[in-house]
Amino acid sequence: RAHHSRAHADAERDARTRVRAARGRSIARRARARVASASSGETGRRDPARSKRSRRAGRAAKDAVECTDARNARDRTRASTTRREPTRRGGLADVACEGVRAATSWDGEHHVGIAVRGYEFEHQHAFYPGLAMATRATTRAVGRAARLAGARTTRDDAREECAAGAAAVAINAYAFARSVEAMYALSTQLLRDEALAEAAATLYAMNPANVFYGSAYAEAGFAYAQFAAGSLLQENKVLHSGVLFGVATMFRSNGVLCVVLLLGHAGREMFRLLRDANDETRHRRAARHLKRAMIAIALTVAPHYAFAHFGDMRYCNGAVFDGAERPYCRPKSWRNLYGYVPSGMYSFIQRHYWNLGFMSSYRARNLGNVLLGAPAIALGFYLTKRFAWSRDERVFVKEEQRFFVGAYFVKLGVMTVIAATYMHVQVATRFLSTSPAMYWGLAHLGRHSKAWRRFIATYHVSYALVGAALFANFYPWT
């Protein structure tokens, strides 16, 4: 069985290499076509300025062809050098690496590849660096400790990927366990009774996207940072919560939506301060609180801004593609504040490489994936409609916290709209699993309705079990 799993993994690796090579050949063919078009344009009767532009375009296309051919050659060389030779069956290291490989499929392979080799390709910039940075730091610390202890270590791509995958899985397992604790602590601060808080934390621990929290995905670290930041926000440690919200943004791009929570908390605190007419210092205290909230918002958005600029500096200076400009690169001008406003690289990558776009998932051939994500989207819309806009519906929340918890349900509604319109619909289950409002609403509904309890239990348990079986065997469950 171990030999069959290794053969299957090698076949998967070869298939991915062939896909990258085919994509490179397609880019090269298009570039050669532009070369031919530019060359034929030079022979016609055109004005000198246009001929000069055609020659410049031809040179850029030739450079792109050479760069693409070089990348294809490097991919073939890497594939041939990293393909693992048959090893002795039954070895403990082999069995461990097979298990790690099962937990690092799909997006996990990109996170592990970035941790080992950095951002090599443009399409990898769809994955934020939080998990990769934590994985690289862990593998280096473990490797250094092993060398100090006198252990013999060998360096090759297969072993490094296996070690990085194991580190990513271990980090996520730890982060998931701590995120359950953080979810329970946040729930006890906001909800009326401890039993409901415990039910919400239990639903999160057995959520439908459970398999991704124990594999090399970014959800566990994101959820832990987000829940812990929410608890600090309740203690009025606004700047500390801003730092943790920034950490959440380093793991996933939707961390910037935590700005909604900071604005909700700032609005509640300023209203509480300003309505006290007997306090002569209320305006100064409200201004001080607003200043802290703005700093926290800047800390939340800063990782997204820095990552976007990292991509611009890497791909918009002509060094990677040998002078060929990327579609999202723009010259510095007043329109982009002379380079201080980042380009639309992230949107381009999601659209060009991952086929994301408005209503792009709703196709007849994609019906199965639409049905897969439909329960999460339906629950997101229902809970938002019921609990986001009516303060009286949030009877399960402490009286003084009802306005702030409403911000969590508004954030859930924004995430649901994004998942239903712009993302791959099947990802909605994983995307919405990091929202605590989802579990608060379901715990409240399940407490008062036996039908809701049956539906919630069936939905969570069936998705968690089926997802674990399919994901570990390289079937599409994303």
XYZ file of C-alpha atoms in Angstrom:
478
model
C 0.000 0.000 0.000
C 2.865 2.381 0.783
C 4.499 1.607 -2.583
C 1.188 2.265 -4.369
C 0.774 5.576 -2.518
C 4.301 6.652 -3.526
C 3.623 5.741 -7.138
C 0.361 7.691 -7.028
C 2.088 10.743 -5.510
C 4.849 10.610 -8.143
C 2.228 10.421 -10.886
C 0.497 13.456 -9.388
C 3.807 15.356 -9.328
C 4.539 14.435 -12.954
C 1.041 15.509 -14.003
C 1.464 18.897 -12.333
C 4.837 19.326 -14.020
C 3.294 18.543 -17.410
C 0.521 21.066 -16.740
C 3.051 23.789 -15.924
C 5.082 22.913 -19.000
C 1.972 22.998 -21.203
C 1.029 26.384 -19.758
C 4.550 27.634 -20.464
C 4.413 26.348 -24.046
C 1.071 28.107 -24.534
C 2.550 31.375 -23.285
C 5.530 30.873 -25.571
C 3.282 30.258 -28.591
C 1.343 33.443 -27.897
C 4.576 35.378 -27.494
C 5.958 33.975 -30.765
C 2.718 35.002 -32.455
C 3.249 38.529 -31.178
C 6.809 38.398 -32.515
C 5.556 37.354 -35.937
C 2.867 40.032 -35.878
C 5.358 42.695 -34.901
C 7.812 41.518 -37.572
C 5.144 41.545 -40.285
C 4.041 44.972 -39.143
C 7.515 46.345 -39.690
C 7.354 45.520 -43.429
C 4.168 47.508 -44.029
C 3.947 51.200 -44.659
C 3.602 52.711 -41.209
C 4.819 55.842 -39.617
C 8.255 55.688 -37.894
C 6.834 56.077 -34.386
C 4.509 53.078 -34.784
C 7.299 51.002 -36.325
C 9.452 51.831 -33.351
C 6.691 50.681 -30.989
C 6.311 47.480 -33.008
C 10.028 46.755 -32.790
C 9.942 47.396 -29.048
C 6.972 45.048 -28.675
C 8.761 42.442 -30.763
C 11.858 42.595 -28.573
C 9.729 42.299 -25.427
C 7.905 39.294 -26.876
C 11.209 37.637 -27.796
C 12.444 38.189 -24.254
C 9.243 36.626 -22.927
C 9.763 33.607 -25.206
C 13.322 33.130 -23.958
C 12.280 33.578 -20.339
C 9.408 31.089 -20.715
C 11.644 28.532 -22.417
C 14.184 28.896 -19.627
C 11.481 28.388 -16.990
C 10.195 25.298 -18.763
C 13.695 23.860 -18.898
C 14.183 24.586 -15.207
C 10.857 22.903 -14.351
C 11.844 19.800 -16.327
C 15.233 19.723 -14.639
C 13.703 20.107 -11.193
C 11.116 17.402 -11.873
C 13.802 14.992 -13.007
C 16.067 15.714 -10.060
C 13.417 15.685 -7.335
C 11.604 12.540 -8.436
C 12.189 10.080 -5.632
C 13.799 6.761 -6.377
C 12.128 3.633 -5.038
C 13.183 3.110 -1.435
C 12.891 0.265 0.964
C 9.307 -0.483 1.856
C 8.054 -0.145 5.360
C 10.601 2.443 6.519
C 9.299 4.714 9.261
C 10.412 7.855 7.423
C 8.680 6.707 4.233
C 5.418 5.996 6.030
C 5.592 9.353 7.822
C 6.234 11.237 4.578
C 3.309 9.471 2.879
C 1.033 10.668 5.664
C 2.452 14.188 5.426
C 1.949 14.188 1.659
C -1.728 13.319 2.122
C -2.125 16.319 4.458
C -0.354 18.742 2.104
C -2.331 18.257 -1.096
C -4.088 20.967 -3.124
C -3.376 24.419 -1.645
C -1.140 22.859 0.988
C 1.411 22.020 -1.687
C 1.722 25.709 -2.544
C 2.184 26.705 1.105
C 4.881 24.059 1.575
C 6.607 24.996 -1.696
C 6.719 28.663 -0.663
C 8.141 27.691 2.730
C 10.924 25.646 1.096
C 11.801 27.683 -1.999
C 10.062 31.034 -1.585
C 7.795 32.658 -4.142
C 9.081 31.197 -7.401
C 6.096 31.803 -9.678
C 3.580 34.557 -10.189
C 0.506 32.440 -9.420
C 1.854 31.619 -5.932
C 1.139 35.199 -4.844
C -2.474 34.141 -4.344
C -1.261 32.568 -1.066
C -0.347 34.902 1.780
C 2.962 34.263 3.568
C 1.860 33.723 7.176
C 1.834 29.919 7.204
C 4.920 29.661 4.992
C 6.900 31.993 7.278
C 5.888 30.051 10.393
C 6.747 26.761 8.658
C 10.170 27.948 7.526
C 11.019 29.303 10.979
C 9.972 26.013 12.596
C 11.937 23.784 10.209
C 15.059 25.913 10.606
C 14.781 25.879 14.401
C 14.260 22.095 14.478
C 17.117 21.522 12.028
C 19.482 23.702 14.050
C 18.513 21.915 17.262
C 19.077 18.535 15.592
C 22.552 19.562 14.409
C 23.470 20.834 17.860
C 22.348 17.484 19.279
C 24.736 15.711 16.902
C 22.131 14.221 14.562
C 23.136 13.655 10.951
C 21.005 15.591 8.471
C 20.964 15.362 4.696
C 19.670 18.052 2.347
C 17.519 17.164 -0.652
C 14.245 18.521 -2.006
C 12.150 15.509 -1.035
C 13.311 15.518 2.589
C 12.973 19.294 2.887
C 9.424 19.201 1.537
C 8.539 16.361 3.879
C 9.970 18.231 6.881
C 8.239 21.457 5.885
C 4.935 19.636 5.380
C 5.219 17.987 8.788
C 5.990 21.367 10.366
C 2.989 22.995 8.657
C 0.655 20.220 9.830
C 2.011 20.433 13.387
C 1.634 24.229 13.437
C -1.952 23.982 12.248
C -2.832 21.249 14.748
C -1.512 23.427 17.574
C -3.190 26.558 16.203
C -6.507 24.724 15.831
C -6.428 23.509 19.429
C -5.650 27.016 20.645
C -8.307 28.531 18.373
C -10.972 26.335 20.025
C -9.896 27.737 23.392
C -9.912 31.275 21.981
C -13.359 30.717 20.474
C -14.700 29.586 23.852
C -13.098 32.556 25.642
C -14.539 35.032 23.120
C -17.971 33.421 23.363
C -18.047 33.621 27.166
C -17.249 37.337 26.931
C -20.114 38.048 24.531
C -22.895 35.489 25.115
C -25.358 35.351 27.989
C -24.580 31.921 29.428
C -21.646 29.555 29.458
C -23.618 26.596 28.066
C -24.279 28.444 24.809
C -20.618 29.472 24.612
C -19.588 25.846 25.057
C -22.031 24.741 22.345
C -20.638 27.342 19.918
C -17.053 26.246 20.608
C -18.058 22.591 20.102
C -19.653 23.411 16.751
C -16.468 25.184 15.705
C -14.310 22.232 16.817
C -16.416 19.920 14.625
C -17.024 22.379 11.808
C -17.754 21.176 8.228
C -14.308 22.294 7.021
C -12.564 20.482 9.866
C -10.096 18.654 7.608
C -8.418 21.894 6.527
C -7.596 22.793 10.120
C -5.377 19.731 10.440
C -3.613 20.053 7.089
C -1.266 22.578 5.503
C -3.886 25.292 5.051
C -3.982 28.794 6.537
C -7.401 28.622 8.231
C -6.240 27.449 11.670
C -3.662 30.197 12.166
C -6.067 32.791 10.801
C -8.886 31.716 13.117
C -6.634 31.612 16.196
C -5.301 35.130 15.600
C -8.780 36.481 14.825
C -10.476 34.975 17.905
C -7.662 36.029 20.235
C -7.771 39.573 18.812
C -11.531 39.707 19.440
C -10.982 38.801 23.103
C -8.350 41.531 23.481
C -10.730 43.997 21.861
C -13.303 43.252 24.578
C -10.663 44.158 27.160
C -10.131 47.508 25.365
C -6.607 46.496 24.345
C -7.185 48.007 20.934
C -3.580 48.222 19.756
C -2.835 44.645 20.825
C -5.901 43.447 18.951
C -4.735 45.390 15.885
C -1.444 43.509 15.956
C -3.222 40.148 16.085
C -5.660 41.165 13.362
C -2.575 41.993 11.294
C -1.230 38.506 11.977
C -4.548 37.110 10.746
C -4.157 39.140 7.540
C -0.725 37.602 7.033
C -2.429 34.192 6.871
C -5.430 35.104 4.690
C -6.391 38.126 2.606
C -9.862 38.330 4.159
C -8.190 39.403 7.382
C -8.708 42.972 6.153
C -12.436 42.460 6.825
C -11.613 42.545 10.539
C -11.665 46.315 10.058
C -15.459 45.946 10.410
C -14.970 44.674 13.976
C -12.617 47.512 14.871
C -15.075 50.075 13.519
C -17.945 48.443 15.409
C -16.001 48.478 18.672
C -14.872 52.081 18.161
C -18.437 53.200 17.400
C -19.795 51.528 20.515
C -17.107 52.953 22.826
C -17.350 56.484 21.418
C -21.133 56.459 21.748
C -20.803 55.298 25.360
C -18.281 58.039 26.142
C -20.030 60.927 24.386
C -23.501 60.320 25.818
C -22.232 60.998 29.365
C -22.935 64.729 29.551
C -21.488 64.990 33.073
C -18.014 63.953 31.942
C -16.086 67.062 30.907
C -13.256 64.985 29.419
C -15.527 62.896 27.208
C -14.450 64.543 23.950
C -10.754 64.103 24.680
C -11.265 60.477 25.712
C -13.340 59.762 22.592
C -10.659 61.309 20.370
C -8.000 59.209 22.082
C -10.043 56.072 21.518
C -10.599 56.994 17.856
C -6.843 57.477 17.409
C -6.132 54.008 18.813
C -8.789 52.523 16.541
C -7.213 54.137 13.450
C -3.784 52.791 14.407
C -5.284 49.316 14.898
C -6.938 49.527 11.469
C -3.589 50.483 9.922
C -1.938 47.490 11.642
C -4.673 45.221 10.275
C -4.297 46.386 6.686
C -0.482 46.779 6.702
C 0.368 43.112 5.832
C -1.949 43.216 2.817
C -0.340 46.461 1.650
C 3.199 45.147 2.189
C 2.495 41.880 0.361
C 1.029 43.755 -2.608
C 4.118 45.970 -2.815
C 6.343 42.909 -2.601
C 4.671 41.514 -5.714
C 4.935 44.846 -7.542
C 8.652 45.162 -6.808
C 9.242 41.587 -7.938
C 7.324 41.607 -11.220
C 6.960 45.235 -12.303
C 10.637 46.132 -12.629
C 11.242 43.889 -15.645
C 13.790 41.657 -13.901
C 11.759 38.426 -13.803
C 10.218 38.581 -17.265
C 13.248 40.179 -18.945
C 11.593 43.498 -19.725
C 8.150 42.155 -20.643
C 5.557 44.178 -18.712
C 2.776 42.484 -16.794
C -0.830 43.614 -17.429
C -1.290 44.938 -13.894
C 1.872 47.057 -13.808
C 1.373 50.796 -14.161
C 3.909 53.623 -14.431
C 4.278 55.819 -11.388
C 2.046 58.868 -11.615
C -0.340 60.931 -9.557
C -3.063 58.364 -10.274
C -1.334 55.771 -8.063
C 0.321 58.350 -5.802
C 3.613 57.683 -7.566
C 3.743 54.044 -6.668
C 2.401 54.193 -3.119
C -0.924 52.673 -4.195
C -0.268 49.015 -5.086
C -1.357 47.538 -8.381
C -4.172 45.078 -8.965
C -1.800 42.121 -9.043
C -3.787 40.013 -6.565
C -7.028 40.447 -8.516
C -5.236 39.660 -11.778
C -3.739 36.460 -10.376
C -7.059 35.280 -8.989
C -8.770 35.974 -12.307
C -6.030 34.778 -14.680
C -4.690 31.687 -12.903
C -7.581 30.604 -10.678
C -10.543 31.624 -12.879
C -12.216 33.751 -10.232
C -14.721 36.370 -11.303
C -18.256 37.599 -10.861
C -20.605 34.580 -10.950
C -17.899 32.531 -12.680
C -18.760 29.362 -10.719
C -22.356 29.121 -11.888
C -21.961 26.861 -14.910
C -23.762 23.632 -15.747
C -20.531 21.638 -15.597
C -19.873 23.044 -12.113
C -23.231 22.013 -10.626
C -21.678 19.537 -8.185
C -19.403 22.166 -6.663
C -22.274 24.638 -6.442
C -24.330 22.099 -4.486
C -21.306 21.394 -2.274
C -21.063 25.008 -1.135
C -24.806 25.744 -1.132
C -25.475 24.855 2.575
C -22.773 27.201 3.863
C -23.931 30.072 1.655
C -27.598 29.523 2.577
C -26.740 29.492 6.292
C -24.610 32.614 5.940
C -27.411 34.566 4.278
C -30.048 33.320 6.721
C -28.045 34.094 9.864
C -27.097 37.529 8.541
C -30.694 38.380 7.680
C -31.972 37.241 11.049
C -29.319 38.522 13.464
C -27.373 41.336 11.784
C -30.036 44.021 11.534
C -32.360 43.352 14.470
C -31.007 44.020 17.936
C -33.977 42.229 19.506
C -33.131 38.982 17.704
C -29.748 38.849 19.432
C -31.335 37.909 22.768
C -28.623 35.295 23.371
C -25.999 38.064 23.614
C -25.239 40.149 26.688
C -27.165 43.418 26.623
C -24.092 45.654 26.489
C -22.510 43.546 23.722
C -25.415 43.355 21.267
C -24.215 46.210 19.074
C -20.694 44.781 18.837
C -21.909 41.237 18.064
C -23.973 42.780 15.291
C -20.662 43.776 13.649
C -19.679 40.081 13.590
C -22.903 39.218 11.761
C -22.378 42.084 9.301
C -18.910 40.720 8.618
C -20.440 37.259 8.077
C -22.843 38.789 5.552
C -20.009 40.473 3.635
C -18.062 37.218 3.536
C -21.141 35.333 2.311
C -21.715 37.791 -0.533
C -18.071 37.489 -1.590
C -18.219 33.687 -1.443
C -21.450 33.522 -3.420
C -20.462 35.929 -6.187
C -16.687 36.072 -6.702
C -15.143 32.901 -5.276
C -15.303 29.249 -6.256
C -18.583 28.352 -4.590
C -17.311 25.089 -3.089
C -14.725 27.058 -1.087
C -17.529 28.799 0.821
C -17.623 26.004 3.419
C -13.985 26.632 4.310
C -14.181 30.397 3.858
C -17.124 30.892 6.222
C -15.866 28.381 8.794
C -13.662 31.063 10.385
C -16.623 33.292 11.314
C -17.627 32.969 14.993
C -21.040 34.493 14.202
C -21.884 31.344 12.242
C -21.521 29.174 15.356
C -23.220 31.620 17.715
C -26.297 31.739 15.500
C -26.405 27.967 14.982
C -25.962 27.283 18.702
C -28.870 29.595 19.490
C -31.107 28.045 16.825
C -30.219 24.505 17.919
C -31.064 25.242 21.516
C -34.697 26.092 20.700
C -35.452 23.696 17.828
C -35.006 19.935 17.559
C -35.156 20.135 13.753
C -32.327 22.637 13.724
C -30.260 20.404 16.035
C -30.673 17.455 13.666
C -29.777 19.524 10.615
C -26.715 21.099 12.252
C -25.419 17.760 13.540
C -25.935 16.036 10.186
C -24.353 18.859 8.224
C -21.282 19.227 10.435
C -20.544 15.540 10.979
C -21.166 14.421 7.391
C -19.037 17.171 5.832
C -16.252 16.659 8.367
C -16.051 12.888 7.817
C -16.563 12.845 4.042
C -14.173 15.755 3.594
C -11.433 14.021 5.574
C -11.761 10.858 3.463
C -11.805 12.660 0.108
C -9.107 15.214 0.890
C -6.628 12.630 2.156
C -7.059 10.624 -1.053
C -6.445 13.603 -3.398
C -10.071 14.044 -4.411
C -11.352 17.594 -4.938
C -12.593 18.895 -1.602
C -11.536 22.498 -1.324
